Short mmCIF file of C-alpha atoms in Angstrom, two decimals:
data_model
loop_
_atom_site.label_atom_id
_atom_site.label_comp_id
_atom_site.label_asym_id
_atom_site.label_seq_id
_atom_site.Cartn_x
_atom_site.Cartn_y
_atom_site.Cartn_z
CA UNK A 1 -0.56 8.56 -12.99
CA UNK A 2 -2.68 5.95 -12.21
CA UNK A 3 -6.53 5.37 -14.02
CA UNK A 4 -9.38 3.19 -13.75
CA UNK A 5 -11.85 2.99 -15.88
CA UNK A 6 -15.12 1.03 -14.94
CA UNK A 7 -13.91 -1.27 -12.67
CA UNK A 8 -16.22 -4.37 -11.92
CA UNK A 9 -14.91 -7.89 -10.24
CA UNK A 10 -17.15 -10.71 -9.14
CA UNK A 11 -16.32 -13.18 -6.45
CA UNK A 12 -16.03 -16.93 -7.26
CA UNK A 13 -19.65 -17.63 -5.51
CA UNK A 14 -20.65 -14.71 -8.01
CA UNK A 15 -20.87 -12.19 -5.45
CA UNK A 16 -20.17 -8.54 -7.14
CA UNK A 17 -17.56 -7.15 -5.15
CA UNK A 18 -16.70 -4.13 -7.35
CA UNK A 19 -19.47 -1.86 -9.71
CA UNK A 20 -17.79 0.30 -12.29
CA UNK A 21 -14.84 2.01 -10.30
CA UNK A 22 -13.41 5.43 -12.32
CA UNK A 23 -10.71 7.12 -10.54
CA UNK A 24 -7.37 8.53 -11.40
CA UNK A 25 -4.97 9.10 -8.72
CA UNK A 26 -2.33 11.89 -9.03
CA UNK A 27 1.60 11.24 -9.01
CA UNK A 28 3.82 13.07 -6.27
CA UNK A 29 1.35 12.18 -3.63
CA UNK A 30 -0.30 9.95 -0.78
CA UNK A 31 -3.51 8.83 -1.38
CA UNK A 32 -5.49 6.66 0.76
CA UNK A 33 -8.17 4.39 -0.51
CA UNK A 34 -10.76 3.27 2.88
CA UNK A 35 -13.98 2.33 2.92
CA UNK A 36 -15.91 -0.45 5.60
CA UNK A 37 -14.75 -3.61 5.58
CA UNK A 38 -16.26 -5.91 3.01
CA UNK A 39 -16.57 -2.73 0.50
CA UNK A 40 -13.88 -3.86 -1.78
CA UNK A 41 -10.50 -1.58 -0.81
CA UNK A 42 -8.43 -4.96 -1.10
CA UNK A 43 -10.17 -6.99 -3.81
CA UNK A 44 -9.03 -3.11 -5.57
CA UNK A 45 -5.76 -3.22 -4.59
CA UNK A 46 -5.46 -6.17 -6.05
CA UNK A 47 -6.56 -5.51 -9.56
CA UNK A 48 -3.98 -2.72 -9.72
CA UNK A 49 -1.25 -5.35 -8.48
CA UNK A 50 -2.23 -7.90 -11.02
CA UNK A 51 -3.10 -10.44 -8.15
CA UNK A 52 -7.34 -10.10 -9.52
CA UNK A 53 -8.49 -9.60 -13.77
CA UNK A 54 -11.30 -7.51 -13.50
CA UNK A 55 -14.12 -8.43 -15.68
CA UNK A 56 -14.28 -5.37 -17.13
CA UNK A 57 -12.40 -2.02 -17.04
CA UNK A 58 -9.34 -0.48 -17.78
CA UNK A 59 -5.82 0.13 -16.15
CA UNK A 60 -3.79 3.03 -17.47
CA UNK A 61 -0.10 3.75 -16.25
CA UNK A 62 0.91 7.09 -17.25
CA UNK A 63 -1.04 6.54 -20.24
CA UNK A 64 -0.53 2.81 -21.19
CA UNK A 65 -2.84 0.02 -20.21
CA UNK A 66 -1.90 -2.51 -18.49
CA UNK A 67 -4.92 -4.29 -18.12
CA UNK A 68 -3.66 -7.39 -19.28
CA UNK A 69 -0.50 -7.56 -17.39
CA UNK A 70 0.32 -10.26 -14.80
CA UNK A 71 1.80 -9.58 -12.04
CA UNK A 72 5.38 -10.20 -12.65
CA UNK A 73 4.42 -8.16 -16.09
CA UNK A 74 3.20 -4.85 -13.93
CA UNK A 75 6.30 -5.37 -11.44
CA UNK A 76 8.76 -4.60 -14.73
CA UNK A 77 6.46 -1.60 -15.14
CA UNK A 78 7.04 0.03 -12.60
CA UNK A 79 4.29 -1.05 -9.23
CA UNK A 80 5.00 -2.25 -6.53
CA UNK A 81 2.77 -3.96 -3.64
CA UNK A 82 3.00 -4.95 -0.09
CA UNK A 83 0.36 -7.52 1.60
CA UNK A 84 -1.15 -7.31 4.39
CA UNK A 85 1.01 -9.85 6.00
CA UNK A 86 4.02 -9.98 4.52
CA UNK A 87 5.71 -13.05 3.46
CA UNK A 88 8.66 -13.96 5.14
CA UNK A 89 11.60 -16.72 4.23
CA UNK A 90 13.55 -18.88 6.41
CA UNK A 91 17.04 -18.87 5.61
CA UNK A 92 17.11 -16.00 3.32
CA UNK A 93 18.54 -12.45 5.01
CA UNK A 94 17.35 -9.26 5.54
CA UNK A 95 20.13 -7.96 3.11
CA UNK A 96 19.33 -10.41 0.50
CA UNK A 97 15.65 -9.72 -0.08
CA UNK A 98 16.37 -5.58 -0.35
CA UNK A 99 19.77 -6.86 -2.82
CA UNK A 100 17.31 -8.64 -4.69
CA UNK A 101 14.84 -5.60 -4.55
CA UNK A 102 17.05 -3.19 -6.09
CA UNK A 103 18.28 -5.61 -9.09
CA UNK A 104 22.24 -6.17 -7.79
CA UNK A 105 24.37 -5.91 -5.20
CA UNK A 106 24.51 -2.55 -3.11
CA UNK A 107 27.22 -1.71 -0.31
CA UNK A 108 26.45 -2.17 3.48
CA UNK A 109 26.52 1.81 3.92
CA UNK A 110 24.10 2.10 1.29
CA UNK A 111 21.74 -0.95 2.51
CA UNK A 112 21.34 0.30 6.17
CA UNK A 113 20.64 3.77 4.44
CA UNK A 114 17.78 1.85 3.47
CA UNK A 115 17.27 0.40 6.31
CA UNK A 116 17.34 3.25 8.29
CA UNK A 117 14.41 5.24 6.11
CA UNK A 118 12.02 2.80 8.21
CA UNK A 119 13.71 3.30 11.71
CA UNK A 120 16.32 0.66 11.44
CA UNK A 121 19.56 -0.26 12.54
CA UNK A 122 21.14 -1.91 9.49
CA UNK A 123 23.64 -3.42 10.96
CA UNK A 124 21.93 -5.08 13.49
CA UNK A 125 19.23 -6.25 10.81
CA UNK A 126 21.12 -7.22 7.79
CA UNK A 127 22.05 -10.79 8.45
CA UNK A 128 19.16 -11.70 10.17
CA UNK A 129 16.73 -14.30 8.65
CA UNK A 130 13.41 -12.77 7.12
CA UNK A 131 11.16 -15.47 8.67
CA UNK A 132 8.94 -16.22 12.26
CA UNK A 133 12.05 -14.53 14.44
CA UNK A 134 11.12 -10.67 13.26
CA UNK A 135 8.34 -9.49 15.21
CA UNK A 136 5.17 -8.09 12.91
CA UNK A 137 6.60 -4.24 13.30
CA UNK A 138 9.52 -5.11 11.91
CA UNK A 139 8.56 -7.39 8.87
CA UNK A 140 6.59 -4.30 8.05
CA UNK A 141 9.49 -1.67 8.06
CA UNK A 142 11.14 -3.92 6.00
CA UNK A 143 9.45 -4.70 3.43
CA UNK A 144 8.39 -1.28 3.09
CA UNK A 145 12.24 -0.45 2.67
CA UNK A 146 12.23 -3.41 -0.24
CA UNK A 147 9.70 -1.41 -1.89
CA UNK A 148 11.66 1.83 -1.39
CA UNK A 149 15.06 -0.36 -2.80
CA UNK A 150 12.44 -0.70 -6.13
CA UNK A 151 12.31 3.32 -7.45
CA UNK A 152 8.54 2.45 -8.86
CA UNK A 153 6.38 4.82 -10.28
CA UNK A 154 3.88 3.21 -8.32
CA UNK A 155 4.20 1.62 -4.65
CA UNK A 156 0.93 0.06 -3.18
CA UNK A 157 0.30 -1.20 0.77
CA UNK A 158 -2.52 -2.59 1.92
CA UNK A 159 -3.14 -2.22 5.48
CA UNK A 160 -0.30 -1.66 6.21
CA UNK A 161 -1.25 -1.65 10.19
CA UNK A 162 -2.70 -5.08 10.33
CA UNK A 163 -0.92 -6.98 12.77
CA UNK A 164 1.30 -5.23 14.21
CA UNK A 165 1.72 -3.98 18.06
CA UNK A 166 0.72 -0.17 18.32
CA UNK A 167 4.51 1.14 18.79
CA UNK A 168 5.22 -0.41 15.32
CA UNK A 169 2.19 1.50 14.27
CA UNK A 170 3.22 5.20 15.87
CA UNK A 171 6.30 4.23 13.83
CA UNK A 172 5.07 3.13 10.71
CA UNK A 173 3.85 6.25 10.09
CA UNK A 174 6.59 7.86 10.60
CA UNK A 175 7.77 6.18 7.63
CA UNK A 176 5.07 6.94 5.47
CA UNK A 177 5.09 10.72 6.88
CA UNK A 178 9.08 10.71 5.20
CA UNK A 179 8.01 9.10 2.33
CA UNK A 180 4.89 11.48 1.57
CA UNK A 181 7.50 14.35 1.47
CA UNK A 182 10.02 13.03 -0.48
CA UNK A 183 7.51 11.21 -3.24
CA UNK A 184 8.96 10.62 -7.29
CA UNK A 185 5.55 9.14 -8.32
CA UNK A 186 1.93 7.44 -7.13
CA UNK A 187 1.98 6.38 -3.53
CA UNK A 188 -1.24 4.14 -2.27
CA UNK A 189 -2.29 2.80 1.02
CA UNK A 190 -5.13 0.80 1.78
CA UNK A 191 -6.57 1.50 4.80
CA UNK A 192 -9.29 2.51 7.94
CA UNK A 193 -7.01 3.65 10.49
CA UNK A 194 -7.67 7.55 11.23
CA UNK A 195 -3.69 8.43 11.94
CA UNK A 196 -3.28 7.13 8.46
CA UNK A 197 -6.37 8.88 6.78
CA UNK A 198 -5.05 11.99 8.74
CA UNK A 199 -1.72 12.13 6.51
CA UNK A 200 -3.41 11.62 3.37
CA UNK A 201 -3.27 13.92 0.41
CA UNK A 202 -6.14 12.67 -1.42
CA UNK A 203 -8.88 10.17 0.42
CA UNK A 204 -10.36 7.47 -1.42
CA UNK A 205 -13.96 6.25 -0.23
CA UNK A 206 -15.39 2.47 -1.56
CA UNK A 207 -18.74 0.72 0.11
CA UNK A 208 -20.25 -1.76 -1.35
CA UNK A 209 -18.49 -2.07 -4.47
CA UNK A 210 -19.14 1.15 -5.51
CA UNK A 211 -16.32 4.62 -5.11
CA UNK A 212 -18.68 7.19 -2.51
CA UNK A 213 -15.85 9.63 -2.54
CA UNK A 214 -13.22 10.78 -3.43
CA UNK A 215 -10.96 14.41 -3.11
CA UNK A 216 -8.90 16.34 -1.09
CA UNK A 217 -8.50 14.91 2.42
CA UNK A 218 -8.63 18.37 3.50
CA UNK A 219 -12.29 18.22 2.60
CA UNK A 220 -13.24 14.32 2.61
CA UNK A 221 -11.93 13.53 5.99
CA UNK A 222 -14.40 15.72 8.10
CA UNK A 223 -17.53 14.23 6.39
CA UNK A 224 -15.82 10.78 7.53
CA UNK A 225 -15.65 11.99 10.97
CA UNK A 226 -19.31 13.35 11.11
CA UNK A 227 -20.76 9.97 10.44
CA UNK A 228 -21.97 11.21 7.22
CA UNK A 229 -24.61 8.93 5.96
CA UNK A 230 -23.03 8.71 2.15
CA UNK A 231 -20.03 7.79 3.06
CA UNK A 232 -21.35 4.67 5.24
CA UNK A 233 -21.15 3.48 8.52
CA UNK A 234 -18.73 6.15 10.15
CA UNK A 235 -17.50 6.14 13.40
CA UNK A 236 -14.76 8.11 14.94
CA UNK A 237 -12.44 5.36 16.97
CA UNK A 238 -9.49 4.27 16.47
CA UNK A 239 -10.41 2.76 13.27
CA UNK A 240 -12.48 4.77 11.26
CA UNK A 241 -14.52 2.36 9.66
CA UNK A 242 -16.22 -0.61 11.43
#
């Protein structure tokens, strides 16, 4: 379980982005953190991953205080983070990337199995470079495969829908639904897309740097769809939040 205790963070320009955010995220469930743009979602994700350090507060993973740990140390403790825009590596093959994520050599059959879980044919992709020849949807799925290869306690995805086409987005929904049914840890997605919110077990609403709501998606989502003023500027469109 991930527990955040009184997390606050101030940007270099002096603006306070997060204000005393406290919440517990259970193991074995898909939790989506949502809210309007600029509300603090991505900053919270970076703080969980260790990319940013909070001004105050603690982060506990399975009861252990990981607040002092940097991003590499947190990765060793079982935290995986997928960026909005995955990094591309010219000269670095998909096979090598997956083996690096898993920590050792893997058979072709095992690698193909990993890629098939994210909707890709392994034999077509294993020897391709992780570079600009891959589409946004392809690179997103490969990044998800690297997270699956690590078998971490906590998998965190920051706006996985960013920069991909509608068809690839539909495929990503299928991937997350599959992951949701086979969770052996904690899965967190930062998103404001309605279709991702619909597959969540738990929803967390962050707006203006504060925790607005948290609870089962069946209770919170109807409030967002209705445009509850307590949850910020909501609208029923492709994106829930403007």
